[in-house]
Amino acid sequence: MPPCVISARRVPFGAQFRFVGDLGGCRMISAAVLRGVGALTRTRAAFTAPLALRCYSHAKVETDEEFDSRWVTYFSKPDLDAWELRKGMNTLIGYDLVPEPKILDSALRACRRLNDLASAVRILEAVRDKSGSHKEIYPYVIQELRPTLQELGISTPEELGIDKI
């Protein structure tokens, strides 16, 4: 059935319809059916034109600086635990971007506070994977993070030899 077409069922004239599920399929169900009324007796078909729906967001657009400061603040929380660290990194890596070095600096410091070397190395591996075919991104990030890595005593995956596995 093409999108936004009502099925050929006969429903009472003037019956109310509402959208069910996502609007991709534009499925409509009679309000009477939703209330549990079984058989409908009238035979006149009611066809309603779907209303135009604007999917504009009224939310404020977040700037890059606000995005970075939000994540730096998240990873800088003193009561951050290991689960929140992993959750934050999974969310951050899920975005279509490579995190800025200042966000990664904050995340690596959180790993050090939690005494979690494995997560720190995993963060660096995730950044290398997110860099993809852009071979200049990962060396730049490591160059920017080098003072932090040395201060915290964190080795890169390449220094540990696990990048070849």
mmCIF file of N, CA and C in Angstrom, residues 12-145:
data_model
loop_
_atom_site.group_PDB
_atom_site.id
_atom_site.type_symbol
_atom_site.label_atom_id
_atom_site.label_comp_id
_atom_site.label_asym_id
_atom_site.label_seq_id
_atom_site.Cartn_x
_atom_site.Cartn_y
_atom_site.Cartn_z
ATOM 1 N N PRO A 12 -17.724 4.375 9.726
ATOM 2 C CA PRO A 12 -18.814 5.344 9.814
ATOM 3 C C PRO A 12 -18.384 6.711 9.321
ATOM 4 N N PHE A 13 -19.311 7.391 8.701
ATOM 5 C CA PHE A 13 -19.032 8.733 8.227
ATOM 6 C C PHE A 13 -18.741 9.629 9.429
ATOM 7 N N GLY A 14 -17.714 10.411 9.312
ATOM 8 C CA GLY A 14 -17.357 11.332 10.379
ATOM 9 C C GLY A 14 -16.566 10.685 11.500
ATOM 10 N N ALA A 15 -16.124 9.447 11.315
ATOM 11 C CA ALA A 15 -15.332 8.808 12.370
ATOM 12 C C ALA A 15 -14.005 9.544 12.509
ATOM 13 N N GLN A 16 -13.518 9.593 13.715
ATOM 14 C CA GLN A 16 -12.260 10.281 13.971
ATOM 15 C C GLN A 16 -11.113 9.318 13.741
ATOM 16 N N PHE A 17 -10.047 9.831 13.180
ATOM 17 C CA PHE A 17 -8.864 9.031 12.920
ATOM 18 C C PHE A 17 -7.700 9.629 13.674
ATOM 19 N N ARG A 18 -6.724 8.803 13.953
ATOM 20 C CA ARG A 18 -5.478 9.300 14.503
ATOM 21 C C ARG A 18 -4.342 8.451 13.955
ATOM 22 N N PHE A 19 -3.160 9.061 13.920
ATOM 23 C CA PHE A 19 -1.998 8.337 13.430
ATOM 24 C C PHE A 19 -1.525 7.365 14.481
ATOM 25 N N VAL A 20 -1.068 6.200 14.046
ATOM 26 C CA VAL A 20 -0.541 5.195 14.943
ATOM 27 C C VAL A 20 0.847 4.833 14.435
ATOM 28 N N GLY A 21 1.808 4.781 15.315
ATOM 29 C CA GLY A 21 3.163 4.407 14.931
ATOM 30 C C GLY A 21 3.869 5.579 14.271
ATOM 31 N N ASP A 22 4.880 5.271 13.480
ATOM 32 C CA ASP A 22 5.636 6.331 12.836
ATOM 33 C C ASP A 22 4.855 6.862 11.647
ATOM 34 N N LEU A 23 5.188 8.069 11.243
ATOM 35 C CA LEU A 23 4.475 8.677 10.132
ATOM 36 C C LEU A 23 5.022 8.233 8.783
ATOM 37 N N GLY A 24 6.073 7.393 8.805
ATOM 38 C CA GLY A 24 6.619 6.909 7.546
ATOM 39 C C GLY A 24 5.595 6.112 6.767
ATOM 40 N N GLY A 25 4.797 5.313 7.456
ATOM 41 C CA GLY A 25 3.779 4.514 6.801
ATOM 42 C C GLY A 25 2.431 5.190 6.794
ATOM 43 N N CYS A 26 2.228 6.205 7.646
ATOM 44 C CA CYS A 26 0.979 6.964 7.741
ATOM 45 C C CYS A 26 -0.221 6.057 7.955
ATOM 46 N N ARG A 27 -0.130 5.089 8.832
ATOM 47 C CA ARG A 27 -1.260 4.218 9.118
ATOM 48 C C ARG A 27 -2.296 4.986 9.927
ATOM 49 N N MET A 28 -3.567 4.786 9.634
ATOM 50 C CA MET A 28 -4.630 5.439 10.381
ATOM 51 C C MET A 28 -5.568 4.379 10.923
ATOM 52 N N ILE A 29 -6.044 4.608 12.130
ATOM 53 C CA ILE A 29 -6.975 3.677 12.750
ATOM 54 C C ILE A 29 -8.168 4.484 13.237
ATOM 55 N N SER A 30 -9.331 3.972 13.041
ATOM 56 C CA SER A 30 -10.551 4.644 13.469
ATOM 57 C C SER A 30 -10.589 4.737 14.982
ATOM 58 N N ALA A 31 -11.098 5.855 15.494
ATOM 59 C CA ALA A 31 -11.226 6.028 16.939
ATOM 60 C C ALA A 31 -12.177 4.997 17.516
ATOM 61 N N ALA A 32 -13.180 4.602 16.738
ATOM 62 C CA ALA A 32 -14.120 3.593 17.209
ATOM 63 C C ALA A 32 -13.423 2.253 17.410
ATOM 64 N N VAL A 33 -12.530 1.909 16.522
ATOM 65 C CA VAL A 33 -11.792 0.659 16.659
ATOM 66 C C VAL A 33 -10.894 0.733 17.881
ATOM 67 N N LEU A 34 -10.300 1.901 18.108
ATOM 68 C CA LEU A 34 -9.439 2.049 19.264
ATOM 69 C C LEU A 34 -10.209 1.911 20.572
ATOM 70 N N ARG A 35 -11.484 2.292 20.575
ATOM 71 C CA ARG A 35 -12.302 2.166 21.782
ATOM 72 C C ARG A 35 -12.822 0.749 21.972
ATOM 73 N N GLY A 36 -12.601 -0.115 21.029
ATOM 74 C CA GLY A 36 -12.983 -1.500 21.179
ATOM 75 C C GLY A 36 -14.329 -1.844 20.578
ATOM 76 N N VAL A 37 -14.914 -0.956 19.792
ATOM 77 C CA VAL A 37 -16.190 -1.255 19.153
ATOM 78 C C VAL A 37 -15.914 -2.284 18.071
ATOM 79 N N GLY A 38 -16.647 -3.367 18.104
ATOM 80 C CA GLY A 38 -16.393 -4.462 17.173
ATOM 81 C C GLY A 38 -16.851 -4.162 15.762
ATOM 82 N N ALA A 39 -18.074 -4.466 15.449
ATOM 83 C CA ALA A 39 -18.573 -4.347 14.083
ATOM 84 C C ALA A 39 -19.133 -2.946 13.876
ATOM 85 N N LEU A 40 -18.813 -2.361 12.774
ATOM 86 C CA LEU A 40 -19.335 -1.047 12.416
ATOM 87 C C LEU A 40 -20.422 -1.254 11.365
ATOM 88 N N THR A 41 -21.576 -0.609 11.548
ATOM 89 C CA THR A 41 -22.727 -0.944 10.716
ATOM 90 C C THR A 41 -22.880 -0.071 9.491
ATOM 91 N N ARG A 42 -22.463 1.155 9.544
ATOM 92 C CA ARG A 42 -22.657 2.012 8.371
ATOM 93 C C ARG A 42 -21.703 1.604 7.258
ATOM 94 N N THR A 43 -22.143 1.843 6.027
ATOM 95 C CA THR A 43 -21.331 1.400 4.905
ATOM 96 C C THR A 43 -20.699 2.542 4.130
ATOM 97 N N ARG A 44 -20.928 3.777 4.511
ATOM 98 C CA ARG A 44 -20.350 4.907 3.801
ATOM 99 C C ARG A 44 -18.868 5.043 4.194
ATOM 100 N N ALA A 45 -18.008 5.114 3.202
ATOM 101 C CA ALA A 45 -16.584 5.221 3.480
ATOM 102 C C ALA A 45 -16.227 6.667 3.803
ATOM 103 N N ALA A 46 -15.397 6.826 4.786
ATOM 104 C CA ALA A 46 -14.945 8.162 5.168
ATOM 105 C C ALA A 46 -13.463 8.273 4.846
ATOM 106 N N PHE A 47 -13.156 9.126 3.910
ATOM 107 C CA PHE A 47 -11.765 9.335 3.564
ATOM 108 C C PHE A 47 -11.371 10.721 4.041
ATOM 109 N N THR A 48 -10.318 10.767 4.812
ATOM 110 C CA THR A 48 -9.843 12.060 5.300
ATOM 111 C C THR A 48 -8.468 12.311 4.718
ATOM 112 N N ALA A 49 -8.218 13.543 4.433
ATOM 113 C CA ALA A 49 -6.902 13.901 3.922
ATOM 114 C C ALA A 49 -5.939 14.012 5.102
ATOM 115 N N PRO A 50 -4.788 13.389 4.997
ATOM 116 C CA PRO A 50 -3.833 13.503 6.093
ATOM 117 C C PRO A 50 -3.365 14.954 6.226
ATOM 118 N N LEU A 51 -3.205 15.384 7.447
ATOM 119 C CA LEU A 51 -2.741 16.737 7.694
ATOM 120 C C LEU A 51 -1.249 16.815 7.441
ATOM 121 N N ALA A 52 -0.834 17.941 6.941
ATOM 122 C CA ALA A 52 0.592 18.139 6.744
ATOM 123 C C ALA A 52 1.252 18.257 8.114
ATOM 124 N N LEU A 53 2.353 17.601 8.281
ATOM 125 C CA LEU A 53 3.052 17.611 9.553
ATOM 126 C C LEU A 53 4.433 18.183 9.337
ATOM 127 N N ARG A 54 4.744 19.210 10.091
ATOM 128 C CA ARG A 54 6.073 19.808 9.996
ATOM 129 C C ARG A 54 6.936 19.232 11.104
ATOM 130 N N CYS A 55 8.058 18.743 10.726
ATOM 131 C CA CYS A 55 8.959 18.116 11.688
ATOM 132 C C CYS A 55 10.085 19.063 12.057
ATOM 133 N N TYR A 56 9.753 20.297 12.319
ATOM 134 C CA TYR A 56 10.772 21.255 12.708
ATOM 135 C C TYR A 56 10.962 21.180 14.211
ATOM 136 N N SER A 57 12.181 21.270 14.635
ATOM 137 C CA SER A 57 12.475 21.243 16.052
ATOM 138 C C SER A 57 12.473 22.666 16.579
ATOM 139 N N HIS A 58 11.892 22.831 17.737
ATOM 140 C CA HIS A 58 11.892 24.136 18.370
ATOM 141 C C HIS A 58 13.001 24.239 19.401
ATOM 142 N N ALA A 59 13.816 23.216 19.477
ATOM 143 C CA ALA A 59 14.906 23.214 20.441
ATOM 144 C C ALA A 59 16.021 24.128 19.955
ATOM 145 N N LYS A 60 16.724 24.687 20.908
ATOM 146 C CA LYS A 60 17.842 25.561 20.591
ATOM 147 C C LYS A 60 18.978 24.722 20.000
ATOM 148 N N VAL A 61 19.591 25.213 18.958
ATOM 149 C CA VAL A 61 20.703 24.516 18.327
ATOM 150 C C VAL A 61 21.939 24.719 19.193
ATOM 151 N N GLU A 62 22.608 23.619 19.517
ATOM 152 C CA GLU A 62 23.785 23.664 20.369
ATOM 153 C C GLU A 62 25.015 23.974 19.527
ATOM 154 N N THR A 63 25.797 24.963 19.946
ATOM 155 C CA THR A 63 27.030 25.298 19.235
ATOM 156 C C THR A 63 28.105 24.268 19.570
ATOM 157 N N ASP A 64 29.192 24.298 18.796
ATOM 158 C CA ASP A 64 30.291 23.370 19.056
ATOM 159 C C ASP A 64 30.905 23.606 20.433
ATOM 160 N N GLU A 65 31.032 24.870 20.831
ATOM 161 C CA GLU A 65 31.610 25.183 22.135
ATOM 162 C C GLU A 65 30.721 24.692 23.271
ATOM 163 N N GLU A 66 29.411 24.829 23.099
ATOM 164 C CA GLU A 66 28.481 24.339 24.126
ATOM 165 C C GLU A 66 28.516 22.820 24.205
ATOM 166 N N PHE A 67 28.604 22.180 23.053
ATOM 167 C CA PHE A 67 28.704 20.717 23.014
ATOM 168 C C PHE A 67 29.953 20.256 23.752
ATOM 169 N N ASP A 68 31.099 20.884 23.429
ATOM 170 C CA ASP A 68 32.360 20.509 24.075
ATOM 171 C C ASP A 68 32.300 20.743 25.578
ATOM 172 N N SER A 69 31.786 21.893 25.994
ATOM 173 C CA SER A 69 31.746 22.190 27.432
ATOM 174 C C SER A 69 30.787 21.249 28.164
ATOM 175 N N ARG A 70 29.696 20.839 27.497
ATOM 176 C CA ARG A 70 28.770 19.894 28.122
ATOM 177 C C ARG A 70 29.460 18.569 28.413
ATOM 178 N N TRP A 71 30.253 18.071 27.453
ATOM 179 C CA TRP A 71 30.920 16.792 27.662
ATOM 180 C C TRP A 71 32.105 16.914 28.606
ATOM 181 N N VAL A 72 32.822 18.021 28.572
ATOM 182 C CA VAL A 72 33.915 18.226 29.529
ATOM 183 C C VAL A 72 33.344 18.257 30.943
ATOM 184 N N THR A 73 32.218 18.947 31.125
ATOM 185 C CA THR A 73 31.563 19.002 32.431
ATOM 186 C C THR A 73 31.094 17.617 32.856
ATOM 187 N N TYR A 74 30.557 16.851 31.919
ATOM 188 C CA TYR A 74 30.080 15.496 32.232
ATOM 189 C C TYR A 74 31.214 14.628 32.766
ATOM 190 N N PHE A 75 32.337 14.613 32.060
ATOM 191 C CA PHE A 75 33.450 13.753 32.467
ATOM 192 C C PHE A 75 34.218 14.315 33.658
ATOM 193 N N SER A 76 34.014 15.578 33.985
ATOM 194 C CA SER A 76 34.709 16.189 35.115
ATOM 195 C C SER A 76 33.956 16.036 36.430
ATOM 196 N N LYS A 77 32.776 15.452 36.398
ATOM 197 C CA LYS A 77 32.012 15.277 37.641
ATOM 198 C C LYS A 77 32.828 14.440 38.623
ATOM 199 N N PRO A 78 32.975 14.916 39.856
ATOM 200 C CA PRO A 78 33.781 14.148 40.820
ATOM 201 C C PRO A 78 33.138 12.823 41.226
ATOM 202 N N ASP A 79 31.813 12.708 41.118
ATOM 203 C CA ASP A 79 31.142 11.473 41.527
ATOM 204 C C ASP A 79 30.850 10.549 40.339
ATOM 205 N N LEU A 80 31.513 10.777 39.213
ATOM 206 C CA LEU A 80 31.337 9.931 38.029
ATOM 207 C C LEU A 80 31.826 8.520 38.351
ATOM 208 N N ASP A 81 31.011 7.519 38.055
ATOM 209 C CA ASP A 81 31.451 6.143 38.279
ATOM 210 C C ASP A 81 31.769 5.472 36.944
ATOM 211 N N ALA A 82 32.220 4.222 37.019
ATOM 212 C CA ALA A 82 32.679 3.517 35.817
ATOM 213 C C ALA A 82 31.552 3.325 34.808
ATOM 214 N N TRP A 83 30.336 3.056 35.305
ATOM 215 C CA TRP A 83 29.210 2.865 34.395
ATOM 216 C C TRP A 83 28.909 4.165 33.655
ATOM 217 N N GLU A 84 28.886 5.289 34.365
ATOM 218 C CA GLU A 84 28.615 6.578 33.717
ATOM 219 C C GLU A 84 29.707 6.938 32.716
ATOM 220 N N LEU A 85 30.947 6.583 33.024
ATOM 221 C CA LEU A 85 32.050 6.818 32.088
ATOM 222 C C LEU A 85 31.817 6.042 30.799
ATOM 223 N N ARG A 86 31.500 4.753 30.908
ATOM 224 C CA ARG A 86 31.256 3.940 29.716
ATOM 225 C C ARG A 86 30.030 4.423 28.952
ATOM 226 N N LYS A 87 28.972 4.770 29.687
ATOM 227 C CA LYS A 87 27.749 5.274 29.050
ATOM 228 C C LYS A 87 28.037 6.560 28.285
ATOM 229 N N GLY A 88 28.766 7.469 28.912
ATOM 230 C CA GLY A 88 29.109 8.730 28.247
ATOM 231 C C GLY A 88 29.959 8.509 27.007
ATOM 232 N N MET A 89 30.942 7.619 27.106
ATOM 233 C CA MET A 89 31.801 7.356 25.954
ATOM 234 C C MET A 89 31.028 6.661 24.836
ATOM 235 N N ASN A 90 30.136 5.734 25.177
ATOM 236 C CA ASN A 90 29.329 5.077 24.145
ATOM 237 C C ASN A 90 28.431 6.089 23.437
ATOM 238 N N THR A 91 27.852 7.004 24.193
ATOM 239 C CA THR A 91 27.015 8.038 23.591
ATOM 240 C C THR A 91 27.853 8.957 22.712
ATOM 241 N N LEU A 92 28.983 9.377 23.225
ATOM 242 C CA LEU A 92 29.852 10.292 22.482
ATOM 243 C C LEU A 92 30.390 9.646 21.209
ATOM 244 N N ILE A 93 30.788 8.395 21.282
ATOM 245 C CA ILE A 93 31.312 7.700 20.106
ATOM 246 C C ILE A 93 30.190 7.421 19.108
ATOM 247 N N GLY A 94 28.961 7.351 19.580
ATOM 248 C CA GLY A 94 27.826 7.128 18.689
ATOM 249 C C GLY A 94 27.513 8.309 17.791
ATOM 250 N N TYR A 95 27.980 9.494 18.155
ATOM 251 C CA TYR A 95 27.757 10.663 17.306
ATOM 252 C C TYR A 95 28.621 10.568 16.050
ATOM 253 N N ASP A 96 28.232 11.305 15.038
ATOM 254 C CA ASP A 96 28.962 11.295 13.777
ATOM 255 C C ASP A 96 30.080 12.334 13.843
ATOM 256 N N LEU A 97 31.032 12.112 14.726
ATOM 257 C CA LEU A 97 32.157 13.028 14.893
ATOM 258 C C LEU A 97 33.273 12.335 15.635
ATOM 259 N N VAL A 98 34.458 12.921 15.554
ATOM 260 C CA VAL A 98 35.576 12.491 16.379
ATOM 261 C C VAL A 98 35.657 13.506 17.510
ATOM 262 N N PRO A 99 35.617 13.057 18.771
ATOM 263 C CA PRO A 99 35.606 14.007 19.888
ATOM 264 C C PRO A 99 36.844 14.903 19.891
ATOM 265 N N GLU A 100 36.648 16.134 20.330
ATOM 266 C CA GLU A 100 37.743 17.096 20.454
ATOM 267 C C GLU A 100 38.732 16.617 21.513
ATOM 268 N N PRO A 101 40.010 16.983 21.383
ATOM 269 C CA PRO A 101 41.005 16.574 22.379
ATOM 270 C C PRO A 101 40.667 17.030 23.800
ATOM 271 N N LYS A 102 40.011 18.194 23.961
ATOM 272 C CA LYS A 102 39.702 18.634 25.329
ATOM 273 C C LYS A 102 38.639 17.737 25.971
ATOM 274 N N ILE A 103 37.717 17.179 25.179
ATOM 275 C CA ILE A 103 36.742 16.227 25.719
ATOM 276 C C ILE A 103 37.466 14.942 26.108
ATOM 277 N N LEU A 104 38.347 14.477 25.237
ATOM 278 C CA LEU A 104 39.096 13.249 25.517
ATOM 279 C C LEU A 104 40.016 13.429 26.715
ATOM 280 N N ASP A 105 40.591 14.624 26.875
ATOM 281 C CA ASP A 105 41.414 14.926 28.039
ATOM 282 C C ASP A 105 40.601 14.735 29.318
ATOM 283 N N SER A 106 39.399 15.275 29.321
ATOM 284 C CA SER A 106 38.524 15.141 30.483
ATOM 285 C C SER A 106 38.145 13.683 30.732
ATOM 286 N N ALA A 107 37.866 12.928 29.670
ATOM 287 C CA ALA A 107 37.509 11.517 29.811
ATOM 288 C C ALA A 107 38.701 10.699 30.324
ATOM 289 N N LEU A 108 39.906 11.000 29.843
ATOM 290 C CA LEU A 108 41.089 10.277 30.306
ATOM 291 C C LEU A 108 41.375 10.591 31.770
ATOM 292 N N ARG A 109 41.141 11.823 32.179
ATOM 293 C CA ARG A 109 41.313 12.183 33.597
ATOM 294 C C ARG A 109 40.278 11.456 34.466
ATOM 295 N N ALA A 110 39.085 11.270 33.931
ATOM 296 C CA ALA A 110 38.067 10.501 34.655
ATOM 297 C C ALA A 110 38.512 9.046 34.802
ATOM 298 N N CYS A 111 39.119 8.500 33.754
ATOM 299 C CA CYS A 111 39.640 7.132 33.825
ATOM 300 C C CYS A 111 40.706 7.026 34.912
ATOM 301 N N ARG A 112 41.547 8.038 35.001
ATOM 302 C CA ARG A 112 42.607 8.023 36.019
ATOM 303 C C ARG A 112 42.012 8.112 37.424
ATOM 304 N N ARG A 113 40.971 8.949 37.591
ATOM 305 C CA ARG A 113 40.309 9.052 38.902
ATOM 306 C C ARG A 113 39.709 7.717 39.305
ATOM 307 N N LEU A 114 39.202 6.981 38.311
ATOM 308 C CA LEU A 114 38.592 5.677 38.573
ATOM 309 C C LEU A 114 39.616 4.544 38.584
ATOM 310 N N ASN A 115 40.883 4.878 38.279
ATOM 311 C CA ASN A 115 41.951 3.894 38.202
ATOM 312 C C ASN A 115 41.594 2.804 37.195
ATOM 313 N N ASP A 116 41.167 3.229 36.007
ATOM 314 C CA ASP A 116 40.669 2.316 34.976
ATOM 315 C C ASP A 116 41.492 2.487 33.697
ATOM 316 N N LEU A 117 42.652 1.828 33.664
ATOM 317 C CA LEU A 117 43.537 1.925 32.510
ATOM 318 C C LEU A 117 42.907 1.314 31.263
ATOM 319 N N ALA A 118 42.173 0.240 31.429
ATOM 320 C CA ALA A 118 41.560 -0.425 30.277
ATOM 321 C C ALA A 118 40.606 0.515 29.543
ATOM 322 N N SER A 119 39.809 1.279 30.279
ATOM 323 C CA SER A 119 38.895 2.227 29.629
ATOM 324 C C SER A 119 39.664 3.337 28.925
ATOM 325 N N ALA A 120 40.758 3.774 29.519
ATOM 326 C CA ALA A 120 41.562 4.828 28.892
ATOM 327 C C ALA A 120 42.117 4.361 27.547
ATOM 328 N N VAL A 121 42.638 3.143 27.505
ATOM 329 C CA VAL A 121 43.173 2.609 26.253
ATOM 330 C C VAL A 121 42.039 2.383 25.257
ATOM 331 N N ARG A 122 40.900 1.937 25.748
ATOM 332 C CA ARG A 122 39.744 1.718 24.872
ATOM 333 C C ARG A 122 39.262 3.026 24.259
ATOM 334 N N ILE A 123 39.323 4.112 25.016
ATOM 335 C CA ILE A 123 38.945 5.426 24.482
ATOM 336 C C ILE A 123 39.855 5.796 23.318
ATOM 337 N N LEU A 124 41.157 5.571 23.500
ATOM 338 C CA LEU A 124 42.101 5.890 22.418
ATOM 339 C C LEU A 124 41.871 4.997 21.201
ATOM 340 N N GLU A 125 41.546 3.733 21.433
ATOM 341 C CA GLU A 125 41.229 2.839 20.315
ATOM 342 C C GLU A 125 39.968 3.300 19.591
ATOM 343 N N ALA A 126 38.981 3.740 20.344
ATOM 344 C CA ALA A 126 37.732 4.205 19.732
ATOM 345 C C ALA A 126 37.975 5.447 18.882
ATOM 346 N N VAL A 127 38.839 6.331 19.348
ATOM 347 C CA VAL A 127 39.162 7.534 18.567
ATOM 348 C C VAL A 127 39.868 7.144 17.275
ATOM 349 N N ARG A 128 40.782 6.171 17.359
ATOM 350 C CA ARG A 128 41.460 5.700 16.143
ATOM 351 C C ARG A 128 40.452 5.098 15.163
ATOM 352 N N ASP A 129 39.496 4.326 15.678
ATOM 353 C CA ASP A 129 38.476 3.733 14.814
ATOM 354 C C ASP A 129 37.565 4.790 14.214
ATOM 355 N N LYS A 130 37.190 5.801 15.007
ATOM 356 C CA LYS A 130 36.317 6.867 14.517
ATOM 357 C C LYS A 130 37.007 7.723 13.457
ATOM 358 N N SER A 131 38.320 7.793 13.510
ATOM 359 C CA SER A 131 39.062 8.583 12.514
ATOM 360 C C SER A 131 38.905 7.988 11.127
ATOM 361 N N GLY A 132 38.708 6.693 11.068
ATOM 362 C CA GLY A 132 38.448 6.032 9.795
ATOM 363 C C GLY A 132 39.539 6.239 8.768
ATOM 364 N N SER A 133 39.135 6.658 7.597
ATOM 365 C CA SER A 133 40.087 6.810 6.497
ATOM 366 C C SER A 133 40.849 8.128 6.559
ATOM 367 N N HIS A 134 40.499 8.996 7.492
ATOM 368 C CA HIS A 134 41.203 10.281 7.643
ATOM 369 C C HIS A 134 42.419 10.063 8.532
ATOM 370 N N LYS A 135 43.510 9.691 7.913
ATOM 371 C CA LYS A 135 44.707 9.276 8.655
ATOM 372 C C LYS A 135 45.380 10.409 9.424
ATOM 373 N N GLU A 136 45.024 11.649 9.153
ATOM 374 C CA GLU A 136 45.666 12.770 9.846
ATOM 375 C C GLU A 136 44.987 13.113 11.167
ATOM 376 N N ILE A 137 43.800 12.596 11.432
ATOM 377 C CA ILE A 137 43.060 12.964 12.643
ATOM 378 C C ILE A 137 43.655 12.318 13.886
ATOM 379 N N TYR A 138 43.878 11.006 13.846
ATOM 380 C CA TYR A 138 44.373 10.317 15.041
ATOM 381 C C TYR A 138 45.742 10.827 15.491
ATOM 382 N N PRO A 139 46.716 11.008 14.598
ATOM 383 C CA PRO A 139 47.996 11.576 15.060
ATOM 384 C C PRO A 139 47.843 12.980 15.663
ATOM 385 N N TYR A 140 46.927 13.775 15.112
ATOM 386 C CA TYR A 140 46.682 15.107 15.678
ATOM 387 C C TYR A 140 46.132 14.995 17.101
ATOM 388 N N VAL A 141 45.174 14.100 17.310
ATOM 389 C CA VAL A 141 44.577 13.929 18.637
ATOM 390 C C VAL A 141 45.637 13.443 19.626
ATOM 391 N N ILE A 142 46.454 12.486 19.230
ATOM 392 C CA ILE A 142 47.511 11.980 20.108
ATOM 393 C C ILE A 142 48.524 13.093 20.411
ATOM 394 N N GLN A 143 48.839 13.901 19.407
ATOM 395 C CA GLN A 143 49.764 15.027 19.619
ATOM 396 C C GLN A 143 49.193 16.008 20.645
ATOM 397 N N GLU A 144 47.910 16.288 20.557
ATOM 398 C CA GLU A 144 47.271 17.217 21.502
ATOM 399 C C GLU A 144 47.142 16.597 22.898
ATOM 400 N N LEU A 145 46.979 15.283 22.963
ATOM 401 C CA LEU A 145 46.813 14.611 24.249
ATOM 402 C C LEU A 145 48.124 14.147 24.870
#
